[in-house]
GROMACS .gro file of C-alpha atoms in nm:
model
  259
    1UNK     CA    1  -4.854  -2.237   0.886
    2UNK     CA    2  -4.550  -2.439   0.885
    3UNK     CA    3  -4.263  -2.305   0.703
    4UNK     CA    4  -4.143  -2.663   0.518
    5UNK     CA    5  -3.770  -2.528   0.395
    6UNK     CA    6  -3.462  -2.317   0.442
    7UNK     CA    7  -3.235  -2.164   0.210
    8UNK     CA    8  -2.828  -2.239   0.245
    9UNK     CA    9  -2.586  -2.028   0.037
   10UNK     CA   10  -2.267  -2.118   0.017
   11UNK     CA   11  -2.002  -1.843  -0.068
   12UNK     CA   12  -1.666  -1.944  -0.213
   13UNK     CA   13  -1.345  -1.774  -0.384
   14UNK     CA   14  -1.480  -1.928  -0.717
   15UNK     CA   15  -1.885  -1.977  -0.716
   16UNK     CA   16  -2.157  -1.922  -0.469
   17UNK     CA   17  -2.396  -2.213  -0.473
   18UNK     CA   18  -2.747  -2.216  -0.296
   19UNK     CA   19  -3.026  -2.423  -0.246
   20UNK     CA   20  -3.363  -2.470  -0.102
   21UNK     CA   21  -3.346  -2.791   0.182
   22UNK     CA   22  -3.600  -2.938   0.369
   23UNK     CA   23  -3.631  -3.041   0.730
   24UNK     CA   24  -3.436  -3.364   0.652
   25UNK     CA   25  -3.177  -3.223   0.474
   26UNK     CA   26  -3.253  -3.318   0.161
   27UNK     CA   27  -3.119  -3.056  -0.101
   28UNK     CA   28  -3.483  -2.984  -0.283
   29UNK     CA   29  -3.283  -2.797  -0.574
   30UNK     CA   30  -3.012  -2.566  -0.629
   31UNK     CA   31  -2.839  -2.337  -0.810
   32UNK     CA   32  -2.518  -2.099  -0.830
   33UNK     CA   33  -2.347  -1.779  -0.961
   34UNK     CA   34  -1.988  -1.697  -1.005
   35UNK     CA   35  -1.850  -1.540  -0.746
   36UNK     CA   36  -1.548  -1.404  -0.900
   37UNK     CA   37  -1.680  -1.222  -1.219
   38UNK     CA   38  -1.839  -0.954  -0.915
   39UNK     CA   39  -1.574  -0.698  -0.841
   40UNK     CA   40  -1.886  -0.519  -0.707
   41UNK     CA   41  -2.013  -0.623  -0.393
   42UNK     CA   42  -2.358  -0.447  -0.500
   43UNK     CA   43  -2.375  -0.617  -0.813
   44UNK     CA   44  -2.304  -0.939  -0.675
   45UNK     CA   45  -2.594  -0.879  -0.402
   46UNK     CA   46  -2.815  -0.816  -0.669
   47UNK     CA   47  -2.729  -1.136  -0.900
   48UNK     CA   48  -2.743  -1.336  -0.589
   49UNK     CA   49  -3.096  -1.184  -0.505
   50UNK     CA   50  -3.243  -1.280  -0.840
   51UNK     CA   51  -3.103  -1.634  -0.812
   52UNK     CA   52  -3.216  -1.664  -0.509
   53UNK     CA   53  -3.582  -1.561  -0.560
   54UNK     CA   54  -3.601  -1.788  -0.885
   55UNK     CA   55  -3.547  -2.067  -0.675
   56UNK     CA   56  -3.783  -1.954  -0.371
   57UNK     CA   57  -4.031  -1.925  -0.680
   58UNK     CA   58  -4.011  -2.248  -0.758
   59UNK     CA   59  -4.076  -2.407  -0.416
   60UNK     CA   60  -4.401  -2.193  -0.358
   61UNK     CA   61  -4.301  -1.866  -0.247
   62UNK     CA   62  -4.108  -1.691   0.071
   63UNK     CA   63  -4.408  -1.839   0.301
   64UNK     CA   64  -4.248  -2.183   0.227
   65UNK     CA   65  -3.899  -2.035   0.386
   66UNK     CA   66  -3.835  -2.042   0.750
   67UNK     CA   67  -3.492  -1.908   0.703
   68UNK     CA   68  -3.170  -1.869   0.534
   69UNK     CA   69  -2.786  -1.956   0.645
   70UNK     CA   70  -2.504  -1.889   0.450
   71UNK     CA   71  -2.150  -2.004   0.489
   72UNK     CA   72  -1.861  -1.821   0.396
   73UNK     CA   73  -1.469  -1.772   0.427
   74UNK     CA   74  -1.403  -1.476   0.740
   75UNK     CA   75  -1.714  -1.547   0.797
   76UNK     CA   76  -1.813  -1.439   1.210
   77UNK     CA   77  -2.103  -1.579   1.318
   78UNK     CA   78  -2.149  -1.334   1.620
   79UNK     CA   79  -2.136  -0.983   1.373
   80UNK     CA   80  -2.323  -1.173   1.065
   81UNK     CA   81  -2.048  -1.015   0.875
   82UNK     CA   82  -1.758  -1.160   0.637
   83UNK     CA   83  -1.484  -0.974   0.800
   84UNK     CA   84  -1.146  -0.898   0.508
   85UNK     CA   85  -1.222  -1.258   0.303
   86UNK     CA   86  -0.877  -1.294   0.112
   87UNK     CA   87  -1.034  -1.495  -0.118
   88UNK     CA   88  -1.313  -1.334  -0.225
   89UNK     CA   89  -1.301  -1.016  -0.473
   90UNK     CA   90  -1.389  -0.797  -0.170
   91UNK     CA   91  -1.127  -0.906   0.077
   92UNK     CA   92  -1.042  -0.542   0.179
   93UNK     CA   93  -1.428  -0.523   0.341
   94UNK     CA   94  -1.578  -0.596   0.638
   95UNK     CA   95  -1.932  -0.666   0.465
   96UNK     CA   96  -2.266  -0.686   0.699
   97UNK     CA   97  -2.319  -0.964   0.484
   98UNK     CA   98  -2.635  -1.135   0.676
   99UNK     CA   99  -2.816  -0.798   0.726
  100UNK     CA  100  -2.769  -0.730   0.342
  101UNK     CA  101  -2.933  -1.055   0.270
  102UNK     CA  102  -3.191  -0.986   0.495
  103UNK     CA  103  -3.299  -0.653   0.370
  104UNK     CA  104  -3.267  -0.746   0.002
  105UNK     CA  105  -3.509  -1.060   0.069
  106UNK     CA  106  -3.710  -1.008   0.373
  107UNK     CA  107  -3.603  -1.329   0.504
  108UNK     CA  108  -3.438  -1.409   0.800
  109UNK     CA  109  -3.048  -1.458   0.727
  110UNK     CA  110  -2.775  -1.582   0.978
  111UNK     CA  111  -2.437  -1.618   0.892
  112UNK     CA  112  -2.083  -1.777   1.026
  113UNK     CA  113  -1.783  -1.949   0.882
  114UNK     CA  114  -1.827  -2.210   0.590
  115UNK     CA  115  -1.589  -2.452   0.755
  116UNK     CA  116  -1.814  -2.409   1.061
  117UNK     CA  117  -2.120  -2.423   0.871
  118UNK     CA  118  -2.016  -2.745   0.712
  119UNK     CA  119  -1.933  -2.928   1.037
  120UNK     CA  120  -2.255  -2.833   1.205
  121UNK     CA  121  -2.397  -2.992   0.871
  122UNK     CA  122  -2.226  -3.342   0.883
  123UNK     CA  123  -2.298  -3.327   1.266
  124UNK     CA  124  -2.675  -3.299   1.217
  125UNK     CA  125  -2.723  -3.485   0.931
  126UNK     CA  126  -2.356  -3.641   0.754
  127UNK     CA  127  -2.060  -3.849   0.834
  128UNK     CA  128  -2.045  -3.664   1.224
  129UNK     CA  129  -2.403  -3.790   1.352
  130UNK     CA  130  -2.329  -3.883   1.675
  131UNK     CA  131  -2.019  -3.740   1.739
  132UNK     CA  132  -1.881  -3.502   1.959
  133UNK     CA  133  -1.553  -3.418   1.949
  134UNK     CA  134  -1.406  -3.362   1.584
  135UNK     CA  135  -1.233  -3.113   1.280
  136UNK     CA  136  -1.400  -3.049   0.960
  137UNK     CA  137  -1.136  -2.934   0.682
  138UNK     CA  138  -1.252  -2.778   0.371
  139UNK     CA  139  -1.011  -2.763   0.042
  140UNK     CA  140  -1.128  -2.531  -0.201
  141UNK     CA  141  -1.005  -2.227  -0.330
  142UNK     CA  142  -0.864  -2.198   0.027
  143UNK     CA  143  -0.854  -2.388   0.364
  144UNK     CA  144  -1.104  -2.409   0.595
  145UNK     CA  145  -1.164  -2.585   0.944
  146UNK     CA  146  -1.444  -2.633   1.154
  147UNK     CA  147  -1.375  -2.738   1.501
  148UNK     CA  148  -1.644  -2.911   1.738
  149UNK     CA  149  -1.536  -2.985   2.128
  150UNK     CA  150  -1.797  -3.165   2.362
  151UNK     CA  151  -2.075  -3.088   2.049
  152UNK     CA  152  -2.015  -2.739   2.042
  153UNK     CA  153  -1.876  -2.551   1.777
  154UNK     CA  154  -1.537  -2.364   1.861
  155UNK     CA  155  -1.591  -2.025   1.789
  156UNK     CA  156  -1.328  -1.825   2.058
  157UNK     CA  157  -1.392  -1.455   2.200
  158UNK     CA  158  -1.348  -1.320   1.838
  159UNK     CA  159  -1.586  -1.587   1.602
  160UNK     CA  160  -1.257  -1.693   1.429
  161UNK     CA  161  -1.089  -1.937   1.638
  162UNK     CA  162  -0.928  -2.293   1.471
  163UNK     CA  163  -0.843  -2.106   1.096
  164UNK     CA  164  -0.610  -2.354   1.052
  165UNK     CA  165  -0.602  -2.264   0.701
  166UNK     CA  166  -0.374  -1.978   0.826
  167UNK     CA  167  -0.132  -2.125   1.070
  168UNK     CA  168   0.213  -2.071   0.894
  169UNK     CA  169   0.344  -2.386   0.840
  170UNK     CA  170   0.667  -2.277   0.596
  171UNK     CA  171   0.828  -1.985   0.718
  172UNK     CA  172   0.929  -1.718   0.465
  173UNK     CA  173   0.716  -1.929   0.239
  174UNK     CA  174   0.449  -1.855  -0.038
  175UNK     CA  175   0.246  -1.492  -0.014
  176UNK     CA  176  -0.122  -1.555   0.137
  177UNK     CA  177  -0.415  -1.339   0.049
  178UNK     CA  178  -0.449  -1.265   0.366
  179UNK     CA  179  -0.086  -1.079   0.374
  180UNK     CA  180   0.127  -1.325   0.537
  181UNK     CA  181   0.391  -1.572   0.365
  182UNK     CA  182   0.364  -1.942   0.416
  183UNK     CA  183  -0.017  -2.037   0.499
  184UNK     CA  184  -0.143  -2.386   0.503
  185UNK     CA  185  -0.389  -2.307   0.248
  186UNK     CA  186  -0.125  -2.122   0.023
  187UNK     CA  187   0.024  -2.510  -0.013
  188UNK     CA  188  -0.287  -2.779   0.013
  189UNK     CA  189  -0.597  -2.571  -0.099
  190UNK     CA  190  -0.673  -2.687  -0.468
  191UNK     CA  191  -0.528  -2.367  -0.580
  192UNK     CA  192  -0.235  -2.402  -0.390
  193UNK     CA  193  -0.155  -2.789  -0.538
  194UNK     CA  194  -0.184  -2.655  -0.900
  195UNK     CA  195   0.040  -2.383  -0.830
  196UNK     CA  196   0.281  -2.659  -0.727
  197UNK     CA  197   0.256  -2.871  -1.040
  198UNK     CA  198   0.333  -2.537  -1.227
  199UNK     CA  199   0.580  -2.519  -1.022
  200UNK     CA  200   0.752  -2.878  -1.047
  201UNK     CA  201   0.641  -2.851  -1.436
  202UNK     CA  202   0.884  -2.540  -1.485
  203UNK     CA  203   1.165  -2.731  -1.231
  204UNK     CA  204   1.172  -3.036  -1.349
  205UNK     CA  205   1.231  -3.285  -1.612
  206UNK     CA  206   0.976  -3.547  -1.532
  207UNK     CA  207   0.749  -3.704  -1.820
  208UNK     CA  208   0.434  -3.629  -1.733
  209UNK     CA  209   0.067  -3.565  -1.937
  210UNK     CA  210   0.071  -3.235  -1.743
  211UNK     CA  211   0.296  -3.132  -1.993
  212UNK     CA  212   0.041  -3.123  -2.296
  213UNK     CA  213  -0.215  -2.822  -2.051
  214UNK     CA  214  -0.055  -2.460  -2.131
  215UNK     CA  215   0.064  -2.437  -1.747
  216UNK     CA  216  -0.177  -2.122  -1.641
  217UNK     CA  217  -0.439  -2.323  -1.734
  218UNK     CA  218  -0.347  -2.657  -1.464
  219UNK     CA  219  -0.644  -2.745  -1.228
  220UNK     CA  220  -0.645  -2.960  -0.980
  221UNK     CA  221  -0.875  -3.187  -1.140
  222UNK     CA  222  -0.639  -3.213  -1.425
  223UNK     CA  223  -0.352  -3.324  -1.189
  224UNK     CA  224  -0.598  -3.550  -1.019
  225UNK     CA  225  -0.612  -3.750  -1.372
  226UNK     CA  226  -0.318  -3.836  -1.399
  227UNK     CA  227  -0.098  -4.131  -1.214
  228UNK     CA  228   0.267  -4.072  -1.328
  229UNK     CA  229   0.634  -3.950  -1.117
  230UNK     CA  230   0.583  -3.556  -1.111
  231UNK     CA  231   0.186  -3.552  -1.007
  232UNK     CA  232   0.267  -3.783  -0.721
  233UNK     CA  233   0.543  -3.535  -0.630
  234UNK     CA  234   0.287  -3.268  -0.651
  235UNK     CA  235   0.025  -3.450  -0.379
  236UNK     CA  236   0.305  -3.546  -0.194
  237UNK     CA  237   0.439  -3.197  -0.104
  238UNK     CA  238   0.137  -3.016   0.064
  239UNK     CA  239   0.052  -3.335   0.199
  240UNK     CA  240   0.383  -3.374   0.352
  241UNK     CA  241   0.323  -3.048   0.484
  242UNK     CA  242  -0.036  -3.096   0.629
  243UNK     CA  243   0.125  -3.443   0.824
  244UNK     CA  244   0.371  -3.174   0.966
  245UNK     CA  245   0.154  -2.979   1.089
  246UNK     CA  246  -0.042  -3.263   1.256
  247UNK     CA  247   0.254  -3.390   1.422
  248UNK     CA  248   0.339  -3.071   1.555
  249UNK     CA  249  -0.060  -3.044   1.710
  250UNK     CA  250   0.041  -3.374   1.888
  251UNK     CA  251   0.354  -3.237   1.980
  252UNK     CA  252   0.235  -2.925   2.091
  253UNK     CA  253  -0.030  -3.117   2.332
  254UNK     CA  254   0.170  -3.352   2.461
  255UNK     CA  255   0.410  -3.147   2.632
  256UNK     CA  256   0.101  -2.883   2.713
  257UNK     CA  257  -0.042  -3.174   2.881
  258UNK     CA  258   0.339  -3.240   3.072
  259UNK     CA  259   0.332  -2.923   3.230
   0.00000   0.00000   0.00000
């Protein structure tokens, strides 16, 4: 018999969303834990699982599911593991996270990068269709990228090539999770932008709205509300960094391409 849908799961620094999809990609429905209140990897296998099976439930059992893919941060899709996530409460792991997944469902999981994971999404059925040669970037609680070359996914000798999310692109600058000071993400991941309006809000003088949110409670969707001097100063810095980086990319291939 024909197995009609798969199963996605999405892991991030904040919640883990999944959802039941069908050959055409439509999202058939959905659902999501928090993946920070699970300091225990165990526990958070097990909340998963039930969520999980509640949905599988509700589509007509694991004989309707062909499969399941997950996308996470470290996430190596040639080990099936999430390999020392700095974003995620178990960052200090290297977690067989597919295999866990496997045994606690009895369903086929796979598993690689969620950067990666989204670009092979918008290639098969998004914005990408038809394309070949192009960068996904994900802003979240960090920075991810998927890279595609010639319609292949760039994956290197190690499964974590293009993690542009940790190129360095301020030396000496902010402390990464992953141990290292000045990260991309550190500056233009939506954690990273409302650390800078803290920042600015604590520097500077500037009128601005952001003034009436206690500062350790700033979003970014709160600085996304407002239009006034300091939040465009806010989007303006990590942006300012991101076009660096960019123009050092063109840089860099330009005179790779001289030699």
């Amino acid at each position: 018999m024909e197995k009609p849908y798969v199963l996605g799961v999405d892991v991030g620094g904040t919640n883990t969303v999944f959802g039941v999809v069908d050959a055409r990609g439509n999202l058939v429905i959905s659902s999501s834990i928090k993946t920070g209140a699970h300091n225990d990897l165990n526990d958070y296998i097990k909340d998963l699982t039930a969520g999980i099976n509640q949905l599988i439930e509700q589509v007509g059992g694991k004989e309707k599911i062909k499969g399941i893919g997950v996308g996470a941060p470290n996430g190596n899709y040639y080990t099936g593991s999430i390999e020392f996530a700095p974003n995620l409460p178990w960052k200090q792991t290297k977690i067989p996270f597919a295999q866990m997944l496997t045994d606690s469902l009895g369903i086929p999981t796979t598993l690689t990068n969620d950067a990666n994971a989204a670009a092979i999404g918008e290639m098969t059925y998004g914005a990408a269709r038809g394309m070949k040669d192009f960068i996904v970037i994900t802003l979240g609680t960090g920075v991810g990228s998927g890279i595609v070359v010639n319609g292949s996914l760039v994956y290197g000798h190690d499964g974590f090539a293009g993690e542009l999310g940790h190129m360095i692109v301020r030396r000496n600058g902010r402390m990464c999770g992953c141990g290292r000071q000045g990260c991309l993400e550190t500056y233009t991941s939506a954690t990273g932008v409302a650390r800078t309006a803290r920042e600015y809000l604590d520097i500077r003088s500037d009128k601005s709205l952001l003034r009436n949110i206690q500062p350790d409670l700033i979003r970014e969707f709160d600085i996304k509300k407002w239009h006034n001097t300091l939040v465009i100063s806010v989007f303006y810095f990590p942006h300012s960094v991101f076009q660096a980086l960019i123009l050092l990319s063109d840089g860099f291939l330009s005179t790779s391409e001289t030699q």
